[in-house]
Structures are given as C-alpha cells and as structure tokens.
Short mmCIF file of C-alpha atoms and ligand atoms in Angstrom, two decimals:
data_model
loop_
_atom_site.label_atom_id
_atom_site.label_comp_id
_atom_site.label_asym_id
_atom_site.label_seq_id
_atom_site.Cartn_x
_atom_site.Cartn_y
_atom_site.Cartn_z
CA MET M 1 -107.65 169.74 -11.36
CA VAL M 2 -104.62 167.59 -12.26
CA SER M 3 -101.76 169.91 -13.17
CA ARG M 4 -100.71 170.26 -16.77
CA VAL M 5 -98.46 167.48 -18.03
CA ILE M 6 -95.17 168.88 -19.28
CA PRO M 7 -93.39 166.44 -21.61
CA VAL M 8 -89.84 165.57 -20.64
CA ASP M 9 -86.92 165.80 -23.07
CA GLY M 10 -86.05 162.91 -25.38
CA PHE M 11 -84.35 159.97 -23.67
CA ASP M 12 -82.92 156.49 -23.95
CA LEU M 13 -83.80 154.57 -20.79
CA VAL M 14 -82.07 151.22 -20.35
CA ILE M 15 -83.70 149.00 -17.72
CA PHE M 16 -81.20 146.42 -16.48
CA GLY M 17 -83.40 143.67 -15.10
CA GLY M 18 -86.03 144.46 -17.74
CA THR M 19 -87.36 140.89 -17.47
CA GLY M 20 -87.66 141.03 -13.66
CA ASP M 21 -90.60 141.42 -11.32
CA LEU M 22 -90.16 145.12 -10.56
CA ALA M 23 -89.87 146.05 -14.23
CA ARG M 24 -92.96 143.99 -15.05
CA ARG M 25 -95.17 145.26 -12.24
CA LYS M 26 -94.04 148.85 -11.81
CA ILE M 27 -91.48 150.33 -14.18
CA LEU M 28 -92.81 149.31 -17.61
CA PRO M 29 -96.53 149.77 -16.85
CA GLY M 30 -95.63 153.10 -15.21
CA LEU M 31 -93.83 154.27 -18.33
CA PHE M 32 -96.84 153.24 -20.40
CA ARG M 33 -99.12 155.37 -18.22
CA ARG M 34 -96.80 158.37 -18.62
CA PHE M 35 -96.85 157.76 -22.36
CA CYS M 36 -100.66 157.81 -22.36
CA ALA M 37 -100.63 160.97 -20.26
CA GLY M 38 -98.58 162.67 -22.99
CA GLN M 39 -95.46 163.07 -20.91
CA MET M 40 -93.14 161.03 -23.11
CA PRO M 41 -91.87 162.79 -26.20
CA GLU M 42 -91.64 161.28 -29.71
CA ASP M 43 -87.99 160.46 -29.27
CA ALA M 44 -88.25 158.46 -26.04
CA ARG M 45 -86.84 154.92 -26.20
CA ILE M 46 -86.91 152.17 -23.58
CA ILE M 47 -84.54 149.25 -23.79
CA GLY M 48 -84.91 146.24 -21.55
CA ALA M 49 -81.63 144.48 -20.76
CA ALA M 50 -81.14 141.17 -18.98
CA ARG M 51 -79.51 137.76 -19.36
CA SER M 52 -82.51 136.04 -20.95
CA GLU M 53 -82.09 135.65 -24.66
CA MET M 54 -84.92 137.16 -26.65
CA ASP M 55 -85.45 139.62 -29.47
CA ASP M 56 -87.34 142.92 -29.50
CA ALA M 57 -90.60 141.27 -30.57
CA ALA M 58 -90.52 138.72 -27.72
CA PHE M 59 -89.76 141.42 -25.15
CA ARG M 60 -92.59 143.59 -26.51
CA ASP M 61 -94.92 140.65 -25.95
CA THR M 62 -93.87 140.49 -22.29
CA VAL M 63 -94.31 144.26 -21.96
CA ALA M 64 -97.76 144.05 -23.56
CA GLU M 65 -98.64 141.36 -21.03
CA ALA M 66 -97.40 143.53 -18.15
CA ILE M 67 -99.49 146.44 -19.45
CA ARG M 68 -102.56 144.22 -19.69
CA GLU M 69 -102.12 143.38 -16.03
CA PHE M 70 -100.86 146.62 -14.51
CA GLY M 71 -101.25 149.33 -17.19
CA GLY M 72 -104.15 151.34 -15.72
CA ALA M 73 -106.93 153.18 -17.51
CA HIS M 74 -105.60 152.90 -21.07
CA ARG M 75 -104.41 149.30 -20.97
CA ALA M 76 -107.11 148.12 -23.36
CA ASP M 77 -106.45 150.90 -25.90
CA LYS M 78 -104.70 148.87 -28.61
CA ALA M 79 -103.54 151.92 -30.56
CA GLN M 80 -101.89 153.40 -27.48
CA VAL M 81 -100.30 150.09 -26.50
CA ASP M 82 -98.91 149.56 -30.01
CA ALA M 83 -97.57 153.13 -30.19
CA PHE M 84 -95.85 152.64 -26.83
CA LEU M 85 -94.38 149.28 -27.83
CA GLU M 86 -92.79 150.87 -30.90
CA ARG M 87 -90.52 152.69 -28.48
CA VAL M 88 -89.50 149.51 -26.65
CA GLY M 89 -86.58 147.24 -27.47
CA TYR M 90 -84.46 144.56 -25.81
CA GLU M 91 -80.82 143.64 -25.56
CA HIS M 92 -79.38 140.47 -24.11
CA VAL M 93 -76.70 141.78 -21.74
CA ASP M 94 -74.72 140.07 -18.99
CA ALA M 95 -73.90 142.46 -16.17
CA MET M 96 -71.00 140.26 -15.10
CA GLY M 97 -69.58 139.49 -18.54
CA GLU M 98 -68.87 140.94 -21.97
CA THR M 99 -72.05 139.80 -23.72
CA GLY M 100 -74.26 142.44 -25.26
CA TRP M 101 -72.47 145.62 -24.24
CA GLU M 102 -71.22 146.67 -27.67
CA THR M 103 -74.62 146.04 -29.29
CA LEU M 104 -76.37 147.93 -26.51
CA LYS M 105 -74.00 150.83 -27.06
CA GLY M 106 -74.85 150.78 -30.78
CA ARG M 107 -78.51 151.26 -29.93
CA LEU M 108 -78.02 154.38 -27.86
CA ARG M 109 -78.43 157.70 -29.58
CA ASP M 110 -76.47 160.92 -29.23
CA GLY M 111 -78.27 164.11 -28.30
CA VAL M 112 -80.81 162.56 -25.92
CA ILE M 113 -80.64 161.93 -22.18
CA ARG M 114 -79.25 158.54 -21.23
CA ALA M 115 -80.60 156.91 -18.09
CA PHE M 116 -79.73 153.45 -16.77
CA TYR M 117 -82.09 151.84 -14.29
CA PHE M 118 -80.41 149.17 -12.12
CA SER M 119 -83.45 146.98 -11.41
CA VAL M 120 -81.26 144.02 -10.50
CA ALA M 121 -79.76 142.56 -7.33
CA PRO M 122 -77.46 145.08 -5.57
CA SER M 123 -74.54 142.68 -6.01
CA LEU M 124 -74.61 143.65 -9.72
CA PHE M 125 -74.58 147.45 -9.22
CA GLY M 126 -70.78 147.70 -9.20
CA ALA M 127 -70.33 145.52 -12.29
CA LEU M 128 -72.97 147.52 -14.19
CA ALA M 129 -71.48 150.89 -13.23
CA GLU M 130 -68.02 149.73 -14.22
CA ARG M 131 -69.13 148.38 -17.62
CA LEU M 132 -71.26 151.39 -18.44
CA ARG M 133 -68.08 153.43 -18.26
CA SER M 134 -65.57 150.96 -19.70
CA PHE M 135 -67.74 150.22 -22.76
CA GLY M 136 -68.40 153.93 -23.18
CA LEU M 137 -72.20 153.83 -22.78
CA ALA M 138 -72.37 156.45 -20.06
CA ASP M 139 -71.01 159.96 -20.10
CA ASP M 140 -70.93 162.77 -17.55
CA ASP M 141 -74.52 163.67 -18.32
CA SER M 142 -75.95 160.15 -17.93
CA ARG M 143 -78.04 159.11 -14.95
CA VAL M 144 -78.12 155.86 -13.00
CA VAL M 145 -81.11 154.80 -10.96
CA VAL M 146 -80.43 152.47 -8.07
CA GLU M 147 -83.05 150.30 -6.36
CA LYS M 148 -83.24 149.36 -2.71
CA PRO M 149 -81.83 147.74 -0.65
CA PHE M 150 -78.92 150.16 -0.55
CA GLY M 151 -76.56 148.06 1.54
CA LYS M 152 -77.40 145.98 4.58
CA ASP M 153 -75.47 148.10 7.06
CA LEU M 154 -73.25 151.17 7.18
CA GLU M 155 -70.19 149.33 5.94
CA THR M 156 -71.86 147.81 2.86
CA ALA M 157 -73.65 151.08 2.06
CA LYS M 158 -70.33 152.93 2.22
CA LYS M 159 -68.77 150.38 -0.12
CA LEU M 160 -71.67 150.68 -2.55
CA ASN M 161 -71.45 154.47 -2.47
CA ALA M 162 -67.70 154.29 -3.05
CA THR M 163 -68.13 151.89 -6.00
CA LEU M 164 -70.74 154.09 -7.65
CA ALA M 165 -68.62 157.17 -6.96
CA GLU M 166 -65.71 155.62 -8.88
CA HIS M 167 -67.79 155.85 -12.04
CA PHE M 168 -70.47 158.49 -11.46
CA ASP M 169 -70.78 161.85 -9.78
CA GLU M 170 -73.31 162.11 -6.92
CA THR M 171 -75.44 164.37 -9.15
CA GLN M 172 -75.85 161.43 -11.56
CA ILE M 173 -76.97 158.88 -8.95
CA TYR M 174 -80.69 158.48 -8.20
CA ARG M 175 -81.29 156.21 -5.18
CA ILE M 176 -84.97 155.31 -5.22
CA ASP M 177 -87.16 155.20 -2.17
CA HIS M 178 -90.57 154.93 -3.77
CA TYR M 179 -92.26 156.32 -0.64
CA LEU M 180 -90.83 159.69 -1.57
CA GLY M 181 -92.65 159.57 -4.91
CA LYS M 182 -96.08 159.25 -3.33
CA GLU M 183 -98.44 162.15 -3.87
CA THR M 184 -99.26 162.49 -0.16
CA VAL M 185 -95.63 162.54 0.85
CA GLN M 186 -95.02 165.54 -1.35
CA ASN M 187 -98.23 167.01 -0.10
CA LEU M 188 -96.81 166.78 3.36
CA MET M 189 -94.23 169.35 2.31
CA ALA M 190 -96.92 171.46 0.60
CA VAL M 191 -99.05 171.41 3.76
CA ARG M 192 -96.16 172.25 6.04
CA PHE M 193 -94.43 174.87 3.97
CA GLY M 194 -97.27 176.24 1.84
CA ASN M 195 -99.62 177.15 4.70
CA MET M 196 -99.24 179.58 7.56
CA LEU M 197 -101.64 177.46 9.58
CA PHE M 198 -99.48 174.54 10.65
CA GLU M 199 -95.85 175.58 10.81
CA PRO M 200 -96.13 177.79 13.95
CA LEU M 201 -97.58 174.77 15.79
CA TRP M 202 -95.16 172.24 14.35
CA ASN M 203 -92.88 171.82 17.36
CA ALA M 204 -92.52 170.33 20.82
CA GLN M 205 -94.51 173.14 22.41
CA TYR M 206 -97.72 172.16 20.60
CA VAL M 207 -97.19 168.61 19.37
CA ASP M 208 -97.59 165.88 21.96
CA HIS M 209 -96.20 163.10 19.80
CA ILE M 210 -96.07 161.79 16.25
CA GLN M 211 -96.94 158.28 15.08
CA ILE M 212 -95.80 156.75 11.83
CA THR M 213 -97.40 153.43 10.88
CA VAL M 214 -96.71 151.37 7.78
CA ALA M 215 -98.81 148.21 8.15
CA GLU M 216 -98.93 145.48 5.54
CA THR M 217 -101.24 142.48 5.22
CA VAL M 218 -98.87 140.45 3.07
CA SER M 219 -96.64 137.74 4.48
CA VAL M 220 -93.06 137.15 3.44
CA ALA M 221 -93.99 133.97 1.54
CA GLY M 222 -92.20 133.85 -1.80
CA ARG M 223 -89.40 136.18 -0.69
CA GLY M 224 -88.57 134.46 2.60
CA SER M 225 -84.90 133.82 1.95
CA TYR M 226 -84.29 137.48 1.08
CA TYR M 227 -86.46 138.83 3.88
CA ASP M 228 -85.00 136.65 6.61
CA LYS M 229 -81.57 138.19 6.05
CA SER M 230 -83.10 141.64 6.26
CA GLY M 231 -86.06 141.94 8.65
CA ALA M 232 -88.41 144.86 9.18
CA MET M 233 -85.73 147.16 10.57
CA ARG M 234 -83.58 146.99 7.45
CA ASP M 235 -86.38 146.46 4.95
CA MET M 236 -88.71 149.25 6.12
CA VAL M 237 -87.48 151.38 9.04
CA GLN M 238 -84.01 152.30 7.78
CA ASN M 239 -85.41 153.63 4.52
CA HIS M 240 -89.17 154.24 4.17
CA LEU M 241 -90.08 155.13 7.75
CA MET M 242 -86.89 157.12 8.17
CA GLN M 243 -87.70 159.18 5.07
CA LEU M 244 -91.20 159.89 6.36
CA LEU M 245 -89.76 160.88 9.72
CA CYS M 246 -87.37 163.28 8.00
CA LEU M 247 -90.08 165.00 5.98
CA ILE M 248 -92.34 165.43 8.99
CA ALA M 249 -89.57 166.69 11.27
CA MET M 250 -87.20 168.70 9.06
CA GLU M 251 -86.72 172.45 9.18
CA PRO M 252 -88.09 174.41 6.22
CA PRO M 253 -85.49 174.29 3.48
CA ALA M 254 -84.63 177.67 1.98
CA ARG M 255 -85.95 176.49 -1.37
CA PHE M 256 -87.44 173.38 -2.90
CA SER M 257 -84.21 172.26 -4.48
CA PRO M 258 -82.52 168.86 -4.20
CA ASP M 259 -79.66 169.72 -1.90
CA ALA M 260 -81.58 172.23 0.22
CA VAL M 261 -84.23 169.57 0.99
CA ARG M 262 -81.74 166.76 1.48
CA ASP M 263 -79.50 168.85 3.74
CA GLU M 264 -82.46 169.39 6.08
CA LYS M 265 -83.41 165.70 6.03
CA LEU M 266 -79.85 164.74 6.86
CA LYS M 267 -79.86 167.05 9.88
CA VAL M 268 -82.90 165.21 11.25
CA ILE M 269 -81.23 161.80 10.97
CA ARG M 270 -78.09 163.11 12.60
CA ALA M 271 -80.11 164.59 15.46
CA LEU M 272 -81.78 161.25 16.25
CA ASP M 273 -80.81 159.90 19.67
CA PRO M 274 -79.69 156.29 19.94
CA VAL M 275 -82.71 154.15 20.85
CA ASP M 276 -82.78 152.44 24.24
CA HIS M 277 -83.59 148.75 23.74
CA HIS M 278 -86.51 149.02 26.19
CA GLN M 279 -88.11 151.37 23.68
CA ILE M 280 -88.19 148.85 20.86
CA VAL M 281 -90.50 145.89 20.34
CA ARG M 282 -89.78 143.27 17.73
CA GLY M 283 -92.38 140.79 16.57
CA GLN M 284 -92.73 137.75 14.35
CA TYR M 285 -96.10 136.57 13.03
CA ASP M 286 -97.44 133.20 14.08
CA ALA M 287 -99.34 130.65 12.03
CA ASP M 288 -103.13 130.73 11.86
CA ASP M 289 -105.78 128.34 10.54
CA THR M 290 -105.22 129.40 6.96
CA GLN M 291 -101.48 129.69 6.62
CA PRO M 292 -98.15 128.90 8.22
CA GLY M 293 -96.21 131.36 10.32
CA TYR M 294 -93.11 133.41 9.62
CA ARG M 295 -90.60 130.68 10.41
CA THR M 296 -92.17 128.28 7.93
CA HIS M 297 -92.30 131.02 5.31
CA VAL M 298 -88.56 131.63 5.65
CA ASP M 299 -87.84 127.92 5.98
CA ASP M 300 -85.99 128.31 9.28
CA LEU M 301 -87.81 127.15 12.39
CA ARG M 302 -85.30 128.95 14.63
CA SER M 303 -85.26 132.28 12.80
CA THR M 304 -85.06 135.32 15.08
CA THR M 305 -85.61 137.88 12.33
CA GLU M 306 -88.41 140.37 12.98
CA SER M 307 -91.43 140.83 10.73
CA PHE M 308 -92.63 143.67 12.97
CA VAL M 309 -90.95 146.60 14.73
CA ALA M 310 -92.35 149.31 16.96
CA LEU M 311 -90.08 151.89 18.53
CA LYS M 312 -89.98 155.21 20.24
CA CYS M 313 -87.32 157.71 19.26
CA HIS M 314 -86.32 161.27 20.00
CA ILE M 315 -84.89 164.03 17.86
CA SER M 316 -82.51 166.14 19.90
CA ASN M 317 -82.93 169.61 18.48
CA TRP M 318 -84.69 172.82 19.48
CA ARG M 319 -87.84 172.03 17.57
CA TRP M 320 -88.46 168.51 18.81
CA ALA M 321 -86.73 168.00 22.18
CA GLY M 322 -89.32 166.28 24.40
CA THR M 323 -91.69 165.16 21.62
CA PRO M 324 -91.48 161.41 21.05
CA PHE M 325 -91.83 159.85 17.62
CA TYR M 326 -93.39 156.38 17.57
CA LEU M 327 -92.65 154.24 14.52
CA ARG M 328 -94.35 150.96 13.71
CA THR M 329 -94.29 148.60 10.74
CA GLY M 330 -95.01 144.95 10.13
CA LYS M 331 -96.22 142.17 7.89
CA MET M 332 -99.48 140.23 8.20
CA LEU M 333 -101.19 142.98 10.15
CA ARG M 334 -104.89 143.79 10.21
CA SER M 335 -104.93 145.98 7.12
CA ARG M 336 -102.72 147.68 4.60
CA THR M 337 -102.40 151.11 6.12
CA SER M 338 -99.71 153.77 5.96
CA GLU M 339 -100.32 156.82 8.04
CA ILE M 340 -98.52 159.64 9.77
CA ALA M 341 -100.43 161.12 12.69
CA VAL M 342 -99.43 164.40 14.30
CA VAL M 343 -101.11 164.43 17.70
CA PHE M 344 -101.34 167.92 19.15
CA LYS M 345 -101.39 168.67 22.87
CA ASP M 346 -104.52 169.28 24.91
CA ALA M 347 -105.81 172.84 25.10
CA PRO M 348 -104.15 174.37 28.18
CA HIS M 349 -107.44 174.96 29.94
CA SER M 350 -110.96 173.77 29.27
CA ILE M 351 -113.54 176.50 29.75
CA PHE M 352 -116.27 173.87 29.29
CA GLY M 353 -115.55 171.94 32.45
CA PRO M 354 -114.38 168.36 32.99
CA GLU M 355 -117.61 166.79 31.69
CA ALA M 356 -116.81 168.11 28.19
CA GLY M 357 -113.81 165.75 28.18
CA THR M 358 -110.41 166.35 26.70
CA HIS M 359 -110.08 166.56 22.96
CA ARG M 360 -106.95 166.62 20.90
CA ASN M 361 -106.43 167.77 17.37
CA VAL M 362 -104.89 165.07 15.24
CA LEU M 363 -103.63 165.70 11.74
CA SER M 364 -103.53 162.37 9.98
CA ILE M 365 -101.76 162.01 6.68
CA ARG M 366 -102.78 158.83 4.83
CA LEU M 367 -100.39 157.34 2.32
CA GLN M 368 -102.53 154.30 1.64
CA PRO M 369 -105.22 153.36 1.12
CA ASN M 370 -107.21 156.38 -0.03
CA GLU M 371 -104.38 158.94 -0.01
CA GLY M 372 -105.41 162.11 1.75
CA MET M 373 -105.42 164.04 4.99
CA THR M 374 -107.78 164.40 7.89
CA LEU M 375 -107.69 167.08 10.56
CA GLY M 376 -109.63 166.20 13.67
CA VAL M 377 -111.32 169.36 14.97
CA THR M 378 -113.30 169.73 18.18
CA ILE M 379 -116.73 171.31 17.82
CA LYS M 380 -119.96 171.59 19.74
CA GLU M 381 -122.14 168.56 19.37
CA PRO M 382 -125.04 169.80 17.24
CA GLY M 383 -128.45 170.00 18.90
CA PRO M 384 -130.02 171.32 22.05
CA GLY M 385 -128.09 169.15 24.52
CA GLY M 386 -125.98 171.97 25.92
CA MET M 387 -122.27 172.53 25.38
CA ARG M 388 -120.98 169.03 24.66
CA LEU M 389 -117.83 168.64 22.60
CA VAL M 390 -117.22 166.15 19.83
CA ASP M 391 -114.39 165.57 17.40
CA VAL M 392 -115.22 165.78 13.72
CA PRO M 393 -112.89 165.12 10.81
CA LEU M 394 -112.07 167.75 8.22
CA ASP M 395 -111.38 165.20 5.55
CA MET M 396 -109.56 165.61 2.29
CA SER M 397 -109.39 162.54 0.13
CA PHE M 398 -107.35 163.01 -3.03
CA ALA M 399 -109.60 160.67 -4.97
CA GLU M 400 -112.63 162.80 -4.10
CA ALA M 401 -110.84 166.12 -4.55
CA LEU M 402 -109.56 165.12 -7.97
CA GLY M 403 -112.70 163.30 -9.14
CA PRO M 404 -112.28 161.44 -12.43
CA ASP M 405 -108.80 162.96 -12.81
CA ALA M 406 -107.53 160.88 -9.87
CA GLU M 407 -106.72 158.02 -12.24
CA GLU M 408 -104.25 160.32 -13.99
CA VAL M 409 -102.19 161.08 -10.87
CA PRO M 410 -98.87 159.34 -11.49
CA ASP M 411 -97.93 156.62 -9.05
CA ALA M 412 -94.64 156.84 -7.19
CA TYR M 413 -92.50 155.01 -9.75
CA GLU M 414 -93.88 156.99 -12.69
CA ARG M 415 -93.23 160.29 -11.02
CA LEU M 416 -89.73 159.32 -9.94
CA ILE M 417 -88.69 158.04 -13.37
CA MET M 418 -89.87 161.29 -14.95
CA ASP M 419 -87.84 163.18 -12.32
CA VAL M 420 -84.76 161.20 -13.36
CA ILE M 421 -85.23 162.31 -16.95
CA ARG M 422 -85.76 165.91 -15.80
CA GLY M 423 -82.60 165.66 -13.70
CA ASN M 424 -84.41 166.50 -10.46
CA GLN M 425 -82.92 164.68 -7.45
CA THR M 426 -85.14 166.24 -4.77
CA LEU M 427 -87.10 163.02 -4.16
CA PHE M 428 -84.07 160.73 -4.20
CA MET M 429 -81.80 159.83 -1.31
CA ARG M 430 -78.32 161.24 -1.25
CA GLY M 431 -75.40 158.98 -0.32
CA ASP M 432 -74.74 160.70 3.02
CA GLU M 433 -78.43 160.40 3.98
CA VAL M 434 -78.36 156.65 3.43
CA GLU M 435 -75.17 156.30 5.42
CA ALA M 436 -76.50 158.40 8.30
CA ALA M 437 -79.64 156.24 8.42
CA TRP M 438 -77.52 153.08 8.65
CA ALA M 439 -75.32 154.68 11.32
CA TRP M 440 -78.47 155.08 13.46
CA THR M 441 -79.88 151.63 12.63
CA ASP M 442 -76.73 149.50 12.97
CA PRO M 443 -76.33 149.75 16.79
CA ILE M 444 -79.98 148.77 17.26
CA ILE M 445 -79.52 145.61 15.19
CA ALA M 446 -76.14 144.89 16.80
CA GLY M 447 -77.78 145.19 20.24
CA TRP M 448 -80.38 142.54 19.34
CA LYS M 449 -77.64 140.21 18.24
CA ARG M 450 -75.55 140.85 21.34
CA ARG M 451 -78.44 140.20 23.69
CA GLY M 452 -79.76 137.20 21.74
CA ASP M 453 -83.08 139.03 21.44
CA VAL M 454 -86.00 136.90 20.23
CA PRO M 455 -89.01 138.62 18.61
CA LYS M 456 -92.41 138.39 20.31
CA PRO M 457 -95.01 136.31 18.45
CA TYR M 458 -98.16 138.01 17.18
CA ASP M 459 -101.36 136.82 15.56
CA PRO M 460 -101.82 137.33 11.84
CA GLY M 461 -104.49 139.98 11.27
CA SER M 462 -103.73 141.72 14.59
CA SER M 463 -101.95 145.02 15.14
CA GLY M 464 -98.75 143.38 16.35
CA PRO M 465 -97.49 142.01 19.67
CA GLU M 466 -99.05 143.13 22.97
CA ASP M 467 -95.73 144.66 24.00
CA ALA M 468 -96.06 147.18 21.18
CA LEU M 469 -99.30 148.43 22.74
CA MET M 470 -97.52 148.66 26.08
CA LEU M 471 -94.78 150.78 24.54
CA MET M 472 -97.31 153.60 24.25
CA HIS M 473 -99.52 152.73 27.23
CA ARG M 474 -96.54 153.17 29.51
CA ASP M 475 -96.39 156.78 28.31
CA GLY M 476 -100.14 157.29 28.74
CA ARG M 477 -100.63 157.26 24.97
CA LYS M 478 -102.32 154.98 22.48
CA TRP M 479 -101.53 153.81 18.98
CA ARG M 480 -104.04 154.82 16.38
CA GLU M 481 -106.16 151.89 15.37
CA ILE M 482 -105.11 149.87 12.33
CA LYS M 483 -108.61 149.64 10.87
CA SER M 484 -109.69 146.56 8.97
N1 LIG V 1 -89.91 143.45 -6.98
C1 LIG V 1 -90.18 144.46 -6.17
O1 LIG V 1 -91.34 144.73 -5.84
C2 LIG V 1 -89.08 145.33 -5.64
C3 LIG V 1 -89.40 146.38 -4.77
C4 LIG V 1 -88.38 147.22 -4.32
C5 LIG V 1 -87.09 147.01 -4.72
N2 LIG V 1 -86.79 145.98 -5.55
C6 LIG V 1 -85.39 145.80 -5.98
O2 LIG V 1 -85.34 145.87 -7.39
C7 LIG V 1 -84.31 145.01 -7.88
C8 LIG V 1 -84.93 144.03 -8.86
O3 LIG V 1 -85.92 143.26 -8.19
P1 LIG V 1 -86.86 142.21 -8.93
O4 LIG V 1 -87.89 141.80 -7.93
O5 LIG V 1 -87.32 142.74 -10.25
O6 LIG V 1 -85.85 140.99 -9.17
P2 LIG V 1 -86.03 139.75 -10.14
O7 LIG V 1 -87.46 139.52 -10.50
O8 LIG V 1 -85.25 138.63 -9.56
O9 LIG V 1 -85.29 140.24 -11.48
C9 LIG V 1 -83.91 140.33 -11.55
C10 LIG V 1 -83.54 140.80 -12.92
O10 LIG V 1 -82.10 140.86 -12.99
C11 LIG V 1 -81.69 140.26 -14.20
N3 LIG V 1 -80.35 139.71 -14.06
C12 LIG V 1 -79.91 138.81 -13.15
N4 LIG V 1 -78.59 138.57 -13.33
C13 LIG V 1 -78.20 139.34 -14.38
C14 LIG V 1 -76.98 139.55 -15.06
N5 LIG V 1 -75.87 138.90 -14.69
N6 LIG V 1 -76.94 140.41 -16.07
C15 LIG V 1 -78.05 141.07 -16.46
N7 LIG V 1 -79.24 140.93 -15.86
C16 LIG V 1 -79.32 140.07 -14.83
C17 LIG V 1 -82.72 139.17 -14.43
O11 LIG V 1 -82.73 138.85 -15.77
P3 LIG V 1 -82.70 137.34 -16.31
O12 LIG V 1 -83.60 136.54 -15.44
O13 LIG V 1 -83.20 137.49 -17.71
O14 LIG V 1 -81.30 136.95 -16.20
C18 LIG V 1 -84.00 139.89 -14.04
O15 LIG V 1 -84.46 140.69 -15.10
C19 LIG V 1 -83.69 144.37 -6.64
O16 LIG V 1 -82.60 145.15 -6.22
C20 LIG V 1 -84.81 144.46 -5.60
O17 LIG V 1 -84.29 144.47 -4.29
C21 LIG V 1 -87.76 145.13 -6.03
#
C-alpha cells in the first residue's frame, strides 16, 4: 500500500550542527531510514559539520549510536548500518571563523546536488550563508535548509530573510516547519482537494467552527532559558498552528506546485482579523506533587511567559466570514494530542423530533498519536427501540490502513529532507508567509506587554486554565476533550 520509493538524485548534504540534538534525534536517523527504504542513491554523501574536533570515524560512532536509539525498523541490521555509515563524514568547521571551510569545500563533489542544513542557532544563519558563498561552497543550484525559530518577531524575521536573500535566491531557501511534513497534514490536502464530498461543504454556510489543538505532555525543563524568551505564541502558534490553519482554510490552489500552494496559504494569513484580547487566554503550568512548575523550570519566579495559549480568530473572506477558528496549544497537558476538528452545523430541521437530540458531523484529523481521520456520522441506533439517533465514527487510522507497511511511512523530517534534494518547496514556508504570520502575531504579544498581562495558572495533566474552557462556553461551544 505504501507508494513506490523513487530514489532521489545524487547529493552532498552538509549538516551544520551535525553534533547537535536535532541532528542526533531526527536528521541522521531519518536519513538512515530513507537509506534503508532505498531512496538514497549510491552517490549520496552526508557530512556533519560543527565546532567539535573529531575525525570521520569518531563522528560515525556518534551516528551509529543515534541510529541505535532512533533508527527505526532496520537499526539492528549491521550490514545496513555499515553501508550507511560509509556515506557519512565529518568536518570541523567554525561558522563564525575561518576554520574548516577550505577542507569542507575540498570534500564536495561536482555534478551532484549540494544541500546545506543549518541545524544550528539562528544567530549563526547569516555567518553560514555568507561563508558558503565567500568560500565558494555554494552555487546557484545549491539549497539551504533553515530550522525554526525563524525570527522572534516581524523585524527579526525580515532581517533574517534579507540576510539569506543577500546570498541565496528564494527558490534555494527551505524553511522547515516539520508539521508540514506529516503524513496527515498532506492528507488534509488530499481529502479536501481529491474528493468531491467535502469541498462543497467547506465554508461558513456548513461549518460551525474549527478547532485546532496541539497538546503536549512535556514540560519546558531542560530548555527553559530558550523557551522563556519565546512562549507558546512564538514557539507554536506563529508557525505550526498557523500552518495548519492555512491548510484547512485555504482556497484550492490551481495546481499542487510550491508557489500555487504557498500563494493560497499567504492569502489566509493576510485575511486573518486582529485578535481581540478578550478572545485569548494565556496559561502557565503550576507545580504538582511530582515536579516543579513553569517558573522553576525557567529559573525565574516572576516569569510572565505563557506555556499555554487558547484563542479565537476569524478569517475575513467570502468562504469563512462568520466561522470562528479556535486554536489551543500548551505544555504539560493531559496527553500528547494534535488534532484538527471541523465541526459542521446542525441539520436545518430534525424530522425525528426533539427527543432524537441534535447531532453534528465532526471531521477530526489526527496528527498524533495514531495519525488518521474520523468522520462522525449520525445513524439510527441499532435494535428495536424505535428511531433513536447515535453518532458513530467512520474511522481511518493510517497504521491500520497501511498494516505492516506503516513502519515504512517516512516521518516528517525524512520526507522534507528528500523534498529538499528533489527541489520541491511545496511543504516549506516562503519568506513572505513567515513575515505575514509575524505581522499577525506581533500585536498580540505587544498587547500582553502593554497591559502587563499575567498568564493564568493551570494544573499539570489538565486541559489548560478554566478561562480557556470559558472562551468556548461563552459561544455555546465546547472544546473537544484532550483524552488521556
Ligand atoms: N532539538 C530539537 O528538537 C529542535 C526542534 C526544532 C528546531 N530546532 C532548531 O534546530 C537548531 C539546532 O538545534 P539543536 O537542538 O540541535 O541544538 P544543539 O543541540 O545546541 O546543537 C547546536 C549545534 O550547533 C553547533 N555549533 C554551535 N556553534 C557553532 C559554530 N560556531 N560553528 C559550527 N557549529 C556550531 C554545535 O556544535 P558543537 O557543539 O560541536 O560546537 C551543535 O552541533 C536550532 O535552531 C533549534 O532551534 C531544534
């Protein structure tokens, strides 16, 4: 059932930050899995680059370790691991200095695609881009992959875009939002634009509201100093939730091509109304018996940064005027759940009488766990008890649909890296998209600062502060349960 794997062309992929956490947990194990799936050609090479001094053999040991931990189904297959490691090398390079650049250049081959993954702090992006050009490693065909966060507000994002633009064309820049690489997210487009069933109903006339929830169980412990400068709005809403909102709300692009899709997403962001501060709830998790609260985790007992946000927003266009979108994300919540729920309106008239109750169709798109979709359909309760209505789920779990092949479905990072090599930017954010998202987010954050807003406390393992529930109750609606 998994579609045929088409190998990509030969490439040299340099991972700046090859010794870092992201490379170890996601990028390198992901490349290994693509290698095992047969997607990497003979002449693919991966070069880790960072400040640590080590030779190829030492780096291969760290990659082997990462594969043992995160490599998936084939991680114990020694022959596969060894064959993959033969393609891996390391260069000691200082992004801010002169060290290593000439030797790295000597390693790169002509006639294959060159891609440079910036898996380092954003403060190094400019220095890397500049040196890639000045040392002659990159040409007009090379690609650069840029990790989040892409700026911390509109001004810094603009600066970052301008710096990258000094050295690379927009068609060479791949800004990663790994949510866009998820199978279900792409399926969202397949469901919307590949079926006649949904699109005629996909508008304010038939949709009551849409909920997007990205709930995490993890705390910010270990990354407190980074997180406290960011908060849920910058860390999650401006990028991941905004991208999901765009895909659910955009007009059908004329074709599935990078700029056609991204043009439509951009129109959604630009059509977003400013959010009234009464329509936003910020939260910060408290301590419980087992662990300290947010403020201890970030080592600032007066911190007013939010670890939770819930908000209601509106898209002012013909399709969506009048249909609210409710967005919610937070740390230390009841379970790790990402879901988009499209809640359709009630049938205009019930022929079954009031005792049959009101039933709404809900299309729920699960990003995690158990990627898949469920359509709630109203049917007659089986049995002789007369015409009573019940809701039943039409459930499609990818793991079940794909059976044993599910293991082979690439994860978000794997898919996106292969797209970089293919030169397909459809699932990457364009510079103007990122800027438009900041232009919408900045006034919200500035408003909090101006008003001295303090987040509401919430219990770890809950679904967020009470006020977030009220945000929907006031409108006669209810959040979908974050199930444990
Ligand atoms: N980790 C995640 O789950 C995650 C998720 C999403 C986005 N990101 C983003 O991905 C990027 C990397 O994150 P990370 O968690 O992997 O960070 P990290 O563990 O701190 O790794 C940083 C890497 O940068 C290298 N580095 C630092 N200064 C350097 C310099 N002057 N020249 C060359 N290399 C240098 C380090 O190498 P040495 O130690 O050898 O110097 C290390 O390999 C960040 O932008 C982060 O925001 C990370």
